[in-house]
């Protein structure tokens, strides 16, 4: 079995990565880290640089987790994460989430919501540590 993590090089992605690694270790499963973007912006800060991927691999190795990291430019990021989870028969899909206001939830589509609704495996939504004063 495989734990799949939807990872971005930010606090949400780091929280999901650490939790996914912990789940993979606890259940003695493989870990697949997926970093995907639509590539619609000239510089998409959610798409990891090569140095970010190297840092993630070093972190996971230091934790004793063997992992594969995939990067992709796709039309539909939530769809890609769900498809990868289906492809590998994931036991769990771990994603990072952010706080959104009620108005933000109404007006903006939610990547996390699509993943929660479309994934065939359990989805673990992890919050990043709150900033001081929040």
N, CA, C and O of each residue as an XYZ file, in Angstrom:
536
protein
N       0.849     -1.185      0.000
C       0.000      0.000      0.000
C       0.888      1.240      0.000
O       2.077      1.177      0.314
N       0.283      2.361     -0.359
C       1.018      3.608     -0.518
C       0.233      4.770      0.087
O      -0.981      4.875     -0.083
N       0.948      5.629      0.788
C       0.407      6.902      1.247
C       0.827      7.940      0.203
O       2.008      8.047     -0.126
N      -0.128      8.693     -0.310
C       0.154      9.742     -1.277
C       0.002     11.090     -0.570
O      -0.970     11.327      0.148
N       0.984     11.963     -0.792
C       0.941     13.307     -0.219
C       0.905     14.327     -1.344
O       1.752     14.304     -2.237
N      -0.074     15.223     -1.302
C      -0.096     16.376     -2.189
C       0.761     17.449     -1.545
O       0.377     18.028     -0.529
N       1.926     17.717     -2.135
C       2.914     18.590     -1.499
C       3.154     19.861     -2.296
O       3.254     19.837     -3.523
N       3.243     20.963     -1.580
C       3.671     22.249     -2.130
C       4.774     22.774     -1.222
O       4.789     22.458     -0.032
N       5.704     23.575     -1.760
C       6.817     24.066     -0.948
C       6.418     25.262     -0.076
O       6.932     26.369     -0.244
N       5.492     25.016      0.857
C       5.029     26.046      1.783
C       4.646     25.366      3.090
O       4.831     24.158      3.240
N       4.116     26.130      4.032
C       3.787     25.588      5.355
C       2.733     24.479      5.278
O       2.835     23.479      5.989
N       1.721     24.651      4.416
C       0.685     23.604      4.273
C       1.285     22.325      3.718
O       0.988     21.228      4.191
N       2.130     22.479      2.713
C       2.772     21.313      2.113
C       3.696     20.611      3.088
O       3.754     19.382      3.119
N       4.419     21.387      3.887
C       5.333     20.796      4.869
C       4.552     20.002      5.927
O       4.952     18.904      6.314
N       3.437     20.575      6.384
C       2.604     19.873      7.369
C       2.073     18.560      6.795
O       2.082     17.533      7.474
N       1.610     18.596      5.539
C       1.098     17.380      4.893
C       2.220     16.366      4.715
O       2.022     15.170      4.929
N       3.394     16.843      4.325
C       4.544     15.957      4.114
C       4.932     15.234      5.398
O       5.124     14.018      5.395
N       5.046     15.973      6.484
C       5.428     15.355      7.755
C       4.382     14.357      8.225
O       4.729     13.282      8.715
N       3.105     14.697      8.082
C       2.049     13.779      8.507
C       2.001     12.544      7.615
O       1.805     11.431      8.102
N       2.179     12.737      6.309
C       2.207     11.606      5.397
C       3.362     10.669      5.692
O       3.208      9.449      5.639
N       4.531     11.241      6.005
C       5.695     10.420      6.365
C       5.409      9.626      7.631
O       5.741      8.444      7.727
N       4.789     10.290      8.600
C       4.452      9.607      9.860
C       3.477      8.454      9.621
O       3.627      7.379     10.203
N       2.485      8.678      8.769
C       1.516      7.623      8.460
C       2.186      6.462      7.719
O       1.917      5.298      8.017
N       3.054      6.777      6.757
C       3.753      5.719      6.014
C       4.619      4.882      6.944
O       4.640      3.655      6.842
N       5.330      5.538      7.845
C       6.161      4.802      8.802
C       5.315      3.940      9.737
O       5.629      2.775      9.979
N       4.244      4.526     10.256
C       3.400      3.810     11.218
C       2.757      2.568     10.614
O       2.570      1.562     11.297
N       2.421      2.644      9.328
C       1.728      1.527      8.677
C       2.631      0.725      7.752
O       2.180     -0.172      7.040
N       3.930      1.070      7.775
C       4.937      0.391      6.941
C       4.515      0.359      5.472
O       4.486     -0.690      4.828
N       4.194      1.540      4.976
C       3.758      1.682      3.586
C       4.741      2.549      2.817
O       5.575      3.241      3.400
N       4.625      2.497      1.498
C       5.410      3.376      0.636
C       4.848      4.789      0.740
O       3.698      4.994      1.129
N       5.690      5.761      0.381
C       5.265      7.154      0.368
C       5.511      7.722     -1.020
O       6.610      7.610     -1.564
N       4.484      8.328     -1.584
C       4.589      8.985     -2.884
C       4.203     10.444     -2.686
O       3.080     10.752     -2.287
N       5.146     11.338     -2.971
C       4.942     12.772     -2.811
C       4.675     13.354     -4.193
O       5.470     13.169     -5.114
N       3.547     14.062     -4.336
C       3.149     14.620     -5.629
C       3.110     16.134     -5.530
O       2.414     16.699     -4.686
N       3.870     16.786     -6.408
C       3.885     18.244     -6.523
C       3.400     18.575     -7.927
O       4.085     18.296     -8.911
N       2.207     19.175     -8.013
C       1.614     19.450     -9.325
C       1.180     20.900     -9.418
O       0.874     21.535     -8.408
N       1.157     21.416    -10.632
C       0.723     22.774    -10.905
C       0.030     22.813    -12.256
O       0.222     21.937    -13.099
N      -0.777     23.846    -12.441
C      -1.387     24.055    -13.754
C      -0.454     24.819    -14.674
O      -0.652     24.836    -15.889
N       0.552     25.446    -14.108
C       1.500     26.195    -14.923
C       0.895     27.433    -15.550
O       1.409     27.930    -16.552
N      -0.200     27.948    -14.973
C      -0.872     29.107    -15.556
C      -0.195     30.423    -15.224
O      -0.454     31.429    -15.884
N       0.662     30.438    -14.222
C       1.387     31.659    -13.864
C       2.826     31.530    -14.335
O       3.369     30.429    -14.424
N       3.434     32.665    -14.634
C       4.833     32.647    -15.066
C       5.722     32.042    -13.982
O       6.658     31.298    -14.274
N       5.420     32.370    -12.740
C       6.153     31.798    -11.614
C       5.109     31.295    -10.624
O       4.437     32.090     -9.966
N       4.976     29.991    -10.520
C       3.997     29.383     -9.624
C       4.732     28.911     -8.385
O       5.489     27.942     -8.444
N       4.517     29.589     -7.254
C       5.251     29.241     -6.034
C       4.809     27.917     -5.426
O       5.411     27.458     -4.456
N       3.778     27.298     -5.973
C       3.374     25.976     -5.494
C       4.143     24.860     -6.180
O       4.133     23.720     -5.715
N       4.809     25.179     -7.281
C       5.615     24.185     -7.990
C       7.030     24.269     -7.446
O       7.648     25.333     -7.472
N       7.532     23.171     -6.964
C       8.814     23.148     -6.256
C       9.997     23.263     -7.205
O      10.008     22.685     -8.292
N      10.986     24.020     -6.768
C      12.261     24.089     -7.473
C      13.029     22.798     -7.200
O      12.713     22.068     -6.261
N      14.028     22.525     -8.019
C      14.841     21.312     -7.843
C      15.448     21.264     -6.445
O      15.546     20.191     -5.851
N      15.853     22.410     -5.918
C      16.445     22.441     -4.572
C      15.416     22.078     -3.503
O      15.762     21.451     -2.502
N      14.142     22.470     -3.707
C      13.080     22.090     -2.765
C      12.891     20.582     -2.751
O      12.733     19.979     -1.690
N      12.908     19.975     -3.934
C      12.743     18.518     -4.035
C      13.909     17.816     -3.343
O      13.706     16.841     -2.620
N      15.118     18.303     -3.561
C      16.296     17.729     -2.904
C      16.169     17.840     -1.391
O      16.487     16.894     -0.671
N      15.705     18.988     -0.904
C      15.525     19.185      0.542
C      14.483     18.225      1.104
O      14.663     17.674      2.190
N      13.392     18.025      0.365
C      12.338     17.105      0.815
C      12.874     15.684      0.873
O      12.625     14.964      1.840
N      13.607     15.276     -0.151
C      14.171     13.930     -0.152
C      15.135     13.739      1.016
O      15.138     12.680      1.643
N      15.950     14.747      1.315
C      16.885     14.668      2.450
C      16.127     14.602      3.769
O      16.501     13.840      4.660
N      15.066     15.394      3.903
C      14.261     15.366      5.126
C      13.642     13.992      5.331
O      13.712     13.432      6.425
N      13.039     13.451      4.286
C      12.399     12.141      4.406
C      13.426     11.055      4.725
O      13.161     10.154      5.520
N      14.586     11.148      4.107
C      15.651     10.180      4.391
C      16.070     10.272      5.856
O      16.304      9.247      6.496
N      16.167     11.489      6.392
C      16.552     11.669      7.794
C      15.504     11.092      8.741
O      15.816     10.718      9.872
N      14.257     11.021      8.270
C      13.175     10.440      9.065
C      13.078      8.926      8.886
O      12.283      8.265      9.555
N      13.884      8.387      7.987
C      13.859      6.955      7.727
C      12.774      6.527      6.772
O      12.353      5.370      6.790
N      12.309      7.447      5.931
C      11.231      7.157      4.983
C      11.793      7.158      3.568
O      12.415      8.127      3.133
N      11.567      6.067      2.863
C      11.903      6.038      1.442
C      10.689      6.542      0.688
O       9.567      6.087      0.914
N      10.924      7.486     -0.209
C       9.798      8.081     -0.921
C      10.170      8.379     -2.354
O      11.335      8.580     -2.695
N       9.158      8.403     -3.170
C       9.293      8.838     -4.551
C       8.632     10.210     -4.629
O       7.586     10.430     -4.019
N       9.238     11.135     -5.376
C       8.658     12.461     -5.588
C       8.338     12.612     -7.065
O       9.200     12.405     -7.920
N       7.097     12.973     -7.362
C       6.664     13.217     -8.739
C       6.295     14.680     -8.881
O       5.668     15.267     -7.998
N       6.690     15.256     -9.996
C       6.261     16.607    -10.331
C       5.570     16.564    -11.682
O       5.959     15.809    -12.573
N       4.525     17.397    -11.818
C       3.795     17.404    -13.081
C       3.147     18.761    -13.309
O       2.713     19.427    -12.368
N       3.089     19.156    -14.574
C       2.286     20.297    -14.997
C       1.046     19.694    -15.635
O       1.135     18.983    -16.636
N      -0.107     19.978    -15.052
C      -1.364     19.345    -15.454
C      -2.464     20.393    -15.616
O      -2.317     21.536    -15.183
N      -3.543     19.994    -16.232
C      -4.684     20.913    -16.383
C      -5.514     21.017    -15.112
O      -6.167     22.033    -14.873
N      -5.488     19.959    -14.291
C      -6.394     19.871    -13.148
C      -5.644     19.262    -11.957
O      -5.483     18.044    -11.882
N      -5.193     20.098    -11.038
C      -4.389     19.611     -9.911
C      -5.182     18.663     -9.006
O      -4.683     17.579     -8.704
N      -6.392     19.018     -8.558
C      -7.139     18.063     -7.728
C      -7.372     16.735     -8.454
O      -7.254     15.663     -7.861
N      -7.706     16.824     -9.745
C      -7.912     15.608    -10.535
C      -6.652     14.772    -10.625
O      -6.720     13.544    -10.586
N      -5.499     15.422    -10.745
C      -4.222     14.706    -10.809
C      -3.946     13.968     -9.501
O      -3.532     12.808     -9.523
N      -4.169     14.624     -8.369
C      -3.925     13.966     -7.081
C      -4.833     12.757     -6.902
O      -4.392     11.703     -6.443
N      -6.093     12.911     -7.262
C      -7.034     11.791     -7.151
C      -6.628     10.671     -8.109
O      -6.680      9.497     -7.742
N      -6.227     11.020     -9.329
C      -5.816     10.007    -10.311
C      -4.575      9.249     -9.855
O      -4.495      8.032    -10.024
N      -3.611      9.957     -9.281
C      -2.405      9.290     -8.783
C      -2.765      8.362     -7.628
O      -2.269      7.237     -7.558
N      -3.615      8.821     -6.732
C      -4.044      7.958     -5.622
C      -4.715      6.693     -6.151
O      -4.466      5.601     -5.640
N      -5.559      6.830     -7.163
C      -6.206      5.665     -7.782
C      -5.176      4.766     -8.457
O      -5.224      3.543     -8.322
N      -4.240      5.382     -9.189
C      -3.220      4.630     -9.935
C      -2.415      3.705     -9.031
O      -2.138      2.563     -9.396
N      -2.038      4.199     -7.850
C      -1.180      3.403     -6.967
C      -1.971      2.639     -5.912
O      -1.382      1.947     -5.081
N      -3.297      2.754     -5.934
C      -4.112      2.082     -4.922
C      -3.818      2.609     -3.532
O      -3.634      1.836     -2.593
N      -3.776      3.926     -3.402
C      -3.385      4.571     -2.143
C      -4.279      4.150     -0.986
O      -5.493      4.001     -1.127
N      -3.645      3.965      0.149
C      -4.406      3.700      1.372
C      -4.933      5.009      1.939
O      -5.921      5.028      2.672
N      -4.252      6.119      1.584
C      -4.607      7.420      2.120
C      -3.997      8.501      1.241
O      -2.921      8.326      0.670
N      -4.702      9.618      1.143
C      -4.205     10.802      0.457
C      -4.132     11.913      1.495
O      -5.135     12.236      2.131
N      -2.954     12.500      1.670
C      -2.750     13.541      2.680
C      -2.557     14.876      1.965
O      -1.727     15.000      1.065
N      -3.338     15.869      2.383
C      -3.235     17.206      1.788
C      -3.153     18.257      2.883
O      -3.659     18.061      3.988
N      -2.516     19.366      2.567
C      -2.500     20.509      3.470
C      -3.653     21.429      3.131
O      -4.004     21.599      1.963
N      -4.241     22.022      4.158
C      -5.358     22.942      3.926
C      -5.070     24.271      4.604
O      -4.233     24.367      5.502
N      -5.786     25.292      4.150
C      -5.650     26.617      4.743
C      -7.006     27.087      5.222
O      -8.047     26.614      4.767
N      -6.971     28.014      6.138
C      -8.210     28.612      6.637
C      -8.800     29.510      5.563
O      -8.083     30.275      4.918
N     -10.099     29.416      5.376
C     -10.798     30.311      4.450
C     -12.033     30.859      5.130
O     -12.696     30.154      5.890
N     -12.340     32.106      4.860
C     -13.531     32.732      5.432
C     -14.779     32.135      4.791
O     -14.689     31.524      3.726
N     -15.941     32.301      5.420
C     -17.175     31.810      4.802
C     -17.406     32.390      3.406
O     -17.866     31.680      2.511
N     -17.089     33.681      3.211
C     -17.258     34.287      1.891
C     -16.278     33.664      0.903
O     -16.643     33.397     -0.242
N     -15.047     33.431      1.330
C     -14.054     32.788      0.474
C     -14.494     31.403      0.045
O     -14.258     30.995     -1.092
N     -15.129     30.685      0.944
C     -15.623     29.347      0.617
C     -16.758     29.418     -0.406
O     -16.894     28.532     -1.249
N     -17.562     30.467     -0.330
C     -18.693     30.618     -1.240
C     -18.245     31.034     -2.642
O     -18.741     30.511     -3.640
N     -17.314     31.968     -2.710
C     -16.930     32.548     -4.002
C     -15.852     31.768     -4.742
O     -15.813     31.789     -5.972
N     -14.994     31.095     -4.028
C     -13.852     30.434     -4.652
C     -14.018     28.925     -4.614
O     -14.490     28.371     -3.621
N     -13.633     28.265     -5.689
C     -13.642     26.810     -5.694
C     -12.583     26.292     -4.729
O     -11.561     26.947     -4.524
N     -12.808     25.163     -4.156
C     -11.879     24.632     -3.179
C     -11.207     23.368     -3.702
O     -11.861     22.358     -3.960
N      -9.898     23.448     -3.851
C      -9.130     22.271     -4.244
C      -9.337     21.153     -3.232
O      -9.585     20.006     -3.603
N      -9.234     21.496     -1.952
C      -9.392     20.487     -0.905
C     -10.773     19.839     -0.964
O     -10.901     18.624     -0.816
N     -11.795     20.648     -1.180
C     -13.148     20.096     -1.232
C     -13.295     19.115     -2.389
O     -13.900     18.055     -2.231
N     -12.747     19.461     -3.549
C     -12.820     18.537     -4.701
C     -12.119     17.232     -4.396
O     -12.624     16.160     -4.730
N     -10.958     17.313     -3.764
C     -10.216     16.097     -3.433
C     -11.002     15.265     -2.434
O     -11.117     14.049     -2.589
N     -11.545     15.916     -1.406
C     -12.331     15.193     -0.398
C     -13.529     14.478     -1.026
O     -13.851     13.351     -0.651
N     -14.178     15.128     -1.967
C     -15.365     14.539     -2.585
C     -15.045     13.491     -3.633
O     -15.795     12.527     -3.788
N     -13.929     13.661     -4.367
C     -13.638     12.783     -5.501
C     -12.749     11.581     -5.180
O     -12.799     10.572     -5.883
N     -11.949     11.679     -4.140
C     -11.013     10.588     -3.837
C     -11.763      9.337     -3.388
O     -12.753      9.406     -2.660
N     -11.261      8.203     -3.842
C     -11.866      6.913     -3.464
C     -11.262      6.366     -2.181
O     -11.834      5.479     -1.547
N     -10.099      6.899     -1.797
C      -9.443      6.471     -0.558
C      -9.682      7.526      0.521
O     -10.123      8.633      0.212
N      -9.399      7.199      1.779
C      -9.513      8.214      2.827
C      -8.577      9.390      2.544
O      -7.468      9.215      2.038
N      -9.049     10.590      2.883
C      -8.252     11.805      2.726
C      -8.029     12.399      4.104
O      -8.966     12.598      4.877
N      -6.769     12.677      4.394
C      -6.414     13.325      5.655
C      -6.037     14.763      5.331
O      -5.043     15.004      4.647
N      -6.822     15.721      5.816
C      -6.581     17.143      5.589
C      -5.858     17.696      6.812
O      -6.374     17.650      7.929
N      -4.658     18.217      6.584
C      -3.783     18.654      7.668
C      -3.643     20.170      7.622
O      -3.401     20.746      6.561
N      -3.797     20.814      8.783
C      -3.588     22.255      8.873
C      -2.136     22.535      9.212
O      -1.515     21.819      9.999
N      -1.602     23.592      8.603
C      -0.264     24.058      8.972
C      -0.362     24.730     10.332
O      -1.433     25.190     10.726
N       0.736     24.786     11.038
C       0.750     25.465     12.327
C       0.312     26.910     12.123
O       0.728     27.566     11.168
N      -0.511     27.388     13.006
C      -0.981     28.766     12.925
C       0.150     29.739     13.208
O       1.024     29.469     14.032
N       0.128     30.854     12.532
C       1.094     31.916     12.798
C       0.783     32.529     14.163
O      -0.382     32.573     14.560
N       1.800     33.005     14.891
C       1.554     33.654     16.191
C       0.573     34.805     16.037
O       0.635     35.572     15.076
N      -0.327     34.909     16.997
C      -1.289     35.992     16.980
C      -2.571     35.672     16.229
O      -3.483     36.499     16.206
N      -2.667     34.516     15.622
C      -3.896     34.139     14.911
C      -4.784     33.328     15.773
O      -5.863     32.922     15.340
